[in-house]
Coordinates of N, CA, C and O in Angstrom, one line a residue:
M14 N 75.4 155.4 107.0 CA 74.1 154.9 107.4 C 73.1 155.8 106.7 O 73.1 157.0 106.9
I15 N 72.2 155.2 106.0 CA 71.1 155.9 105.3 C 69.8 155.4 105.8 O 69.5 154.3 105.9
L16 N 69.0 156.4 106.3 CA 67.6 156.1 106.8 C 66.6 156.9 106.0 O 65.9 157.8 106.4
S17 N 66.4 156.4 104.7 CA 65.5 157.1 103.8 C 64.1 156.9 104.1 O 63.3 157.8 103.9
Q18 N 63.7 155.8 104.7 CA 62.3 155.6 105.1 C 61.9 156.5 106.2 O 60.8 157.0 106.3
T19 N 62.8 156.8 107.1 CA 62.6 157.7 108.2 C 62.4 159.1 107.7 O 61.5 159.8 108.2
V20 N 63.2 159.5 106.8 CA 63.1 160.9 106.3 C 61.7 161.0 105.6 O 61.0 162.0 105.7
A21 N 61.4 160.0 104.8 CA 60.1 160.0 104.1 C 58.9 160.0 105.0 O 57.8 160.6 104.7
A22 N 59.0 159.4 106.2 CA 57.9 159.3 107.1 C 57.8 160.5 108.0 O 56.8 160.6 108.8
W23 N 58.7 161.5 108.0 CA 58.7 162.6 108.9 C 57.4 163.4 108.8 O 56.9 163.6 107.7
G24 N 56.8 163.7 109.9 CA 55.5 164.4 109.9 C 54.3 163.5 109.9 O 53.1 164.0 110.1
N25 N 54.4 162.2 109.6 CA 53.3 161.3 109.6 C 53.2 160.6 111.0 O 54.1 160.5 111.7
P26 N 51.9 160.2 111.3 CA 51.7 159.6 112.6 C 52.5 158.3 112.8 O 52.8 158.0 114.0
D27 N 52.9 157.6 111.8 CA 53.6 156.4 111.9 C 55.1 156.6 112.0 O 55.9 155.6 111.9
F28 N 55.6 157.8 112.0 CA 57.0 158.1 112.1 C 57.8 157.3 113.1 O 58.8 156.7 112.8
P29 N 57.4 157.3 114.4 CA 58.2 156.5 115.4 C 58.3 155.0 115.0 O 59.4 154.5 115.2
A30 N 57.2 154.5 114.5 CA 57.3 153.0 114.1 C 58.2 152.8 112.9 O 59.0 151.8 112.9
V31 N 58.2 153.7 111.9 CA 59.0 153.6 110.8 C 60.5 153.7 111.2 O 61.3 152.9 110.8
F32 N 60.8 154.7 112.0 CA 62.2 154.9 112.5 C 62.7 153.7 113.2 O 63.7 153.2 113.0
S33 N 61.9 153.2 114.2 CA 62.3 152.1 115.0 C 62.5 150.9 114.1 O 63.6 150.2 114.3
A34 N 61.7 150.6 113.2 CA 61.8 149.4 112.3 C 63.1 149.6 111.4 O 63.8 148.6 111.2
E35 N 63.3 150.8 110.9 CA 64.5 151.0 110.0 C 65.8 150.9 110.8 O 66.8 150.2 110.4
V36 N 65.8 151.4 112.0 CA 67.0 151.3 112.9 C 67.3 149.8 113.3 O 68.4 149.3 113.2
Q37 N 66.2 149.1 113.7 CA 66.3 147.7 114.0 C 66.8 146.9 112.8 O 67.6 145.9 113.0
G38 N 66.4 147.3 111.6 CA 66.9 146.6 110.4 C 68.4 146.7 110.1 O 69.0 145.9 109.4
L39 N 69.0 147.7 110.7 CA 70.4 147.9 110.6 C 71.2 146.9 111.3 O 72.4 146.6 110.9
G40 N 70.7 146.4 112.4 CA 71.4 145.4 113.2 C 72.2 146.1 114.3 O 72.6 147.3 114.2
A41 N 72.5 145.3 115.4 CA 73.2 145.9 116.5 C 74.6 146.3 116.2 O 75.1 147.3 116.8
N42 N 75.3 145.7 115.2 CA 76.6 146.1 114.9 C 76.8 147.5 114.3 O 77.8 148.0 114.3
A43 N 75.7 148.0 113.8 CA 75.7 149.3 113.2 C 75.6 150.5 114.2 O 75.8 151.6 113.9
L44 N 75.3 150.1 115.4 CA 75.1 151.1 116.5 C 76.2 151.0 117.5 O 76.8 149.9 117.7
P45 N 76.5 152.0 118.2 CA 77.6 152.0 119.2 C 77.1 151.4 120.6 O 77.3 152.0 121.6
L46 N 76.5 150.3 120.5 CA 76.0 149.7 121.8 C 77.0 149.2 122.7 O 76.9 149.3 123.9
Q47 N 78.2 148.7 122.2 CA 79.3 148.3 123.1 C 79.7 149.5 123.9 O 80.0 149.3 125.1
A48 N 79.8 150.6 123.4 CA 80.3 151.8 124.1 C 79.2 152.3 125.2 O 79.6 153.0 126.1
G49 N 78.0 151.9 125.0 CA 76.9 152.3 125.9 C 76.7 151.3 127.1 O 75.8 151.5 127.9
L50 N 77.5 150.2 127.2 CA 77.3 149.3 128.2 C 77.6 149.9 129.6 O 78.6 150.6 129.8
T51 N 76.7 149.5 130.6 CA 77.0 150.0 132.0 C 77.0 148.9 133.0 O 77.6 149.0 134.1
H52 N 76.4 147.7 132.7 CA 76.2 146.7 133.6 C 76.9 145.4 133.2 O 77.0 144.4 133.9
S53 N 77.5 145.4 132.0 CA 78.1 144.1 131.5 C 79.3 144.5 130.6 O 79.6 145.7 130.5
S54 N 79.9 143.5 130.0 CA 81.2 143.8 129.3 C 81.1 143.6 127.8 O 82.0 144.0 127.1
Q55 N 80.0 142.9 127.3 CA 79.9 142.7 125.9 C 78.4 142.6 125.5 O 77.6 142.0 126.2
V56 N 78.1 143.2 124.4 CA 76.7 143.1 123.9 C 76.4 141.7 123.5 O 77.2 140.9 123.0
S57 N 75.2 141.3 123.9 CA 74.8 139.9 123.7 C 73.8 139.8 122.6 O 72.7 140.3 122.7
G58 N 74.2 139.2 121.5 CA 73.2 139.0 120.4 C 73.0 140.3 119.6 O 73.6 141.3 119.7
D59 N 72.0 140.2 118.7 CA 71.6 141.2 117.8 C 70.2 141.8 118.0 O 69.7 142.5 117.3
T60 N 69.6 141.4 119.2 CA 68.2 141.8 119.5 C 68.3 143.1 120.3 O 69.0 143.1 121.3
F61 N 67.5 144.1 119.9 CA 67.4 145.3 120.6 C 66.0 145.9 120.2 O 65.5 145.6 119.2
S62 N 65.6 146.9 121.0 CA 64.4 147.6 120.7 C 64.7 149.1 120.7 O 65.6 149.5 121.5
V63 N 63.9 149.9 120.0 CA 64.1 151.3 119.8 C 62.9 152.1 120.3 O 61.8 151.7 119.9
M64 N 63.1 153.1 121.0 CA 62.0 154.0 121.4 C 62.3 155.4 121.1 O 63.4 155.9 121.6
V65 N 61.5 156.1 120.4 CA 61.7 157.5 120.1 C 61.4 158.3 121.3 O 60.3 158.2 121.8
L66 N 62.4 159.1 121.8 CA 62.2 159.9 123.0 C 61.8 161.4 122.6 O 61.0 162.0 123.3
E67 N 62.4 161.8 121.6 CA 62.2 163.2 121.1 C 62.7 163.3 119.7 O 63.6 162.7 119.3
S68 N 62.0 164.2 118.9 CA 62.4 164.4 117.6 C 62.1 165.9 117.2 O 61.2 166.5 117.7
S69 N 63.0 166.4 116.3 CA 62.8 167.8 115.9 C 63.4 167.9 114.5 O 64.1 167.0 114.0
A70 N 63.0 169.0 113.8 CA 63.5 169.2 112.4 C 63.9 170.7 112.2 O 63.3 171.6 112.8
T71 N 64.8 170.8 111.3 CA 65.2 172.1 110.7 C 64.9 172.0 109.2 O 64.5 170.9 108.8
A72 N 65.2 173.0 108.5 CA 65.1 172.9 107.0 C 66.0 171.9 106.4 O 65.7 171.3 105.4
T73 N 67.1 171.6 107.1 CA 68.1 170.7 106.5 C 68.3 169.4 107.2 O 68.9 168.4 106.7
H74 N 67.9 169.3 108.5 CA 68.2 168.1 109.3 C 67.0 167.6 110.1 O 66.2 168.5 110.5
L75 N 67.0 166.4 110.4 CA 66.1 165.8 111.5 C 67.0 165.4 112.6 O 68.1 164.8 112.4
Q76 N 66.6 165.6 113.8 CA 67.3 165.0 115.0 C 66.3 164.2 115.8 O 65.2 164.6 116.1
I77 N 66.8 163.0 116.1 CA 65.9 162.0 116.8 C 66.7 161.5 118.0 O 67.8 160.9 117.8
R78 N 66.2 161.7 119.2 CA 66.8 161.1 120.4 C 66.1 159.8 120.7 O 64.9 159.9 120.8
A79 N 66.8 158.7 120.7 CA 66.2 157.4 120.9 C 66.8 156.7 122.0 O 68.0 156.7 122.3
G80 N 65.9 155.9 122.7 CA 66.4 155.0 123.8 C 66.5 153.6 123.2 O 65.6 153.2 122.4
I81 N 67.6 153.0 123.4 CA 67.9 151.6 122.9 C 67.9 150.7 124.1 O 68.7 150.8 125.0
F82 N 67.1 149.7 124.0 CA 67.1 148.6 125.0 C 67.7 147.4 124.4 O 67.3 146.9 123.4
Y83 N 68.7 146.8 125.1 CA 69.4 145.6 124.6 C 70.0 144.8 125.8 O 69.7 145.2 126.9
A84 N 70.7 143.8 125.5 CA 71.2 142.9 126.5 C 72.8 142.8 126.4 O 73.3 142.9 125.3
G85 N 73.4 142.6 127.5 CA 74.8 142.4 127.6 C 75.2 141.2 128.5 O 74.3 140.8 129.3
V86 N 76.4 140.7 128.4 CA 76.8 139.7 129.3 C 78.2 140.1 129.9 O 78.9 140.9 129.3
I87 N 78.5 139.5 131.0 CA 79.8 139.6 131.6 C 80.6 138.4 131.2 O 80.4 137.3 131.6
V88 N 81.6 138.6 130.3 CA 82.4 137.5 129.8 C 83.7 137.4 130.7 O 84.2 138.3 131.3
G89 N 84.1 136.2 130.8 CA 85.3 135.9 131.5 C 85.2 135.9 133.0 O 86.2 136.0 133.7
S90 N 83.9 135.8 133.5 CA 83.8 135.9 134.9 C 83.6 134.6 135.6 O 83.5 134.5 136.8
C91 N 83.6 133.5 134.8 CA 83.4 132.2 135.4 C 84.7 131.4 135.2 O 85.5 131.6 134.2
C92 N 84.9 130.4 136.1 CA 86.1 129.5 135.9 C 85.8 128.5 134.8 O 84.6 128.3 134.4
A93 N 86.8 127.9 134.3 CA 86.6 127.0 133.1 C 85.7 125.8 133.5 O 84.9 125.4 132.6
D94 N 85.7 125.4 134.7 CA 84.8 124.2 135.0 C 83.5 124.7 135.7 O 82.8 123.8 136.2
D95 N 83.2 125.9 135.7 CA 82.0 126.4 136.3 C 80.8 126.2 135.4 O 80.8 126.7 134.2
P96 N 79.8 125.4 135.8 CA 78.7 125.2 134.9 C 77.6 126.3 134.8 O 76.6 126.2 134.1
T97 N 77.9 127.4 135.5 CA 76.9 128.5 135.5 C 76.8 129.1 134.1 O 77.8 129.4 133.5
P98 N 75.5 129.2 133.6 CA 75.4 129.8 132.3 C 75.6 131.3 132.3 O 75.5 131.9 133.4
L99 N 75.9 131.8 131.2 CA 76.0 133.3 131.1 C 74.6 133.9 131.3 O 73.7 133.4 130.6
C100 N 74.5 134.9 132.1 CA 73.2 135.5 132.3 C 73.2 136.9 131.6 O 74.2 137.7 131.9
E101 N 72.2 137.1 130.8 CA 72.2 138.4 130.2 C 71.7 139.5 131.2 O 70.9 139.2 132.0
Q102 N 72.3 140.6 131.0 CA 71.9 141.8 131.8 C 71.2 142.8 131.0 O 71.7 143.1 129.8
P103 N 70.1 143.4 131.4 CA 69.5 144.4 130.6 C 70.4 145.7 130.5 O 71.0 146.1 131.5
E104 N 70.4 146.3 129.3 CA 71.2 147.5 129.1 C 70.3 148.5 128.4 O 69.3 148.2 127.8
Y105 N 70.7 149.8 128.6 CA 70.0 150.9 128.0 C 71.0 152.0 127.7 O 71.9 152.3 128.5
C106 N 70.8 152.6 126.5 CA 71.6 153.8 126.2 C 70.7 154.7 125.3 O 69.7 154.3 124.8
E107 N 71.1 155.9 125.3 CA 70.4 156.9 124.4 C 71.4 157.3 123.3 O 72.5 157.6 123.5
L108 N 70.8 157.4 122.1 CA 71.5 157.8 120.9 C 70.9 159.0 120.3 O 69.6 159.1 120.3
L109 N 71.6 159.9 119.7 CA 71.1 161.0 119.0 C 71.4 160.8 117.5 O 72.6 160.6 117.1
F110 N 70.4 160.6 116.7 CA 70.5 160.4 115.3 C 70.3 161.8 114.6 O 69.3 162.4 114.8
T111 N 71.3 162.2 113.8 CA 71.1 163.5 113.0 C 71.1 163.1 111.6 O 72.1 162.5 111.1
L112 N 70.0 163.3 110.9 CA 69.8 162.9 109.5 C 69.8 164.1 108.6 O 69.1 165.1 108.9
E113 N 70.5 164.1 107.5 CA 70.4 165.1 106.5 C 69.1 164.8 105.7 O 68.9 163.7 105.2
R114 N 68.3 165.8 105.6 CA 67.0 165.6 104.9 C 67.2 165.3 103.4 O 66.4 164.6 102.8
S115 N 68.2 165.9 102.8 CA 68.3 165.8 101.3 C 68.9 164.4 100.9 O 68.6 163.9 99.9
T116 N 69.7 163.8 101.8 CA 70.4 162.5 101.4 C 70.0 161.4 102.3 O 70.3 160.2 102.0
A117 N 69.3 161.6 103.5 CA 69.0 160.6 104.5 C 70.2 160.0 105.2 O 70.1 159.0 105.9
A118 N 71.4 160.6 105.0 CA 72.6 160.1 105.6 C 72.5 160.5 107.1 O 72.0 161.6 107.5
A119 N 72.8 159.5 108.0 CA 72.7 159.7 109.4 C 74.0 159.6 110.1 O 74.8 158.8 109.7
S120 N 74.1 160.4 111.1 CA 75.3 160.3 112.0 C 74.8 160.0 113.4 O 73.6 160.4 113.7
L121 N 75.6 159.4 114.2 CA 75.1 159.0 115.6 C 76.0 159.6 116.6 O 77.2 159.7 116.5
T122 N 75.4 159.9 117.7 CA 76.1 160.4 118.9 C 75.6 159.6 120.1 O 74.4 159.6 120.3
L123 N 76.5 159.0 120.9 CA 76.1 158.3 122.1 C 75.9 159.3 123.2 O 76.8 160.1 123.5
L124 N 74.7 159.3 123.8 CA 74.4 160.3 124.8 C 74.6 159.8 126.2 O 74.7 160.5 127.1
G125 N 74.5 158.5 126.3 CA 74.7 157.9 127.6 C 73.7 156.8 127.9 O 72.9 156.4 127.1

């Protein structure tokens, strides 16, 4: 995962917006959202939003703690003839993005 726009925006007032847009552009499959589920059993769709909670920098790395808001569904909970539609449940997890400043390569840690 490369987040070059995020590294370039570090220190600018629009940094949170650039980071959020770049992460959303990766798509839900690039993030460990399935592992962060707490109220449902499967991530629903590719829609999510990102909020920067905290960010810091060293000479070599950027660290960004972000809150991810997304939806999940409980699959397999209805009988075959049950007409009840699947209801999305709101989900939230926090991820720690660690970016190498020289390459913009990012690693992710699920915080909860």
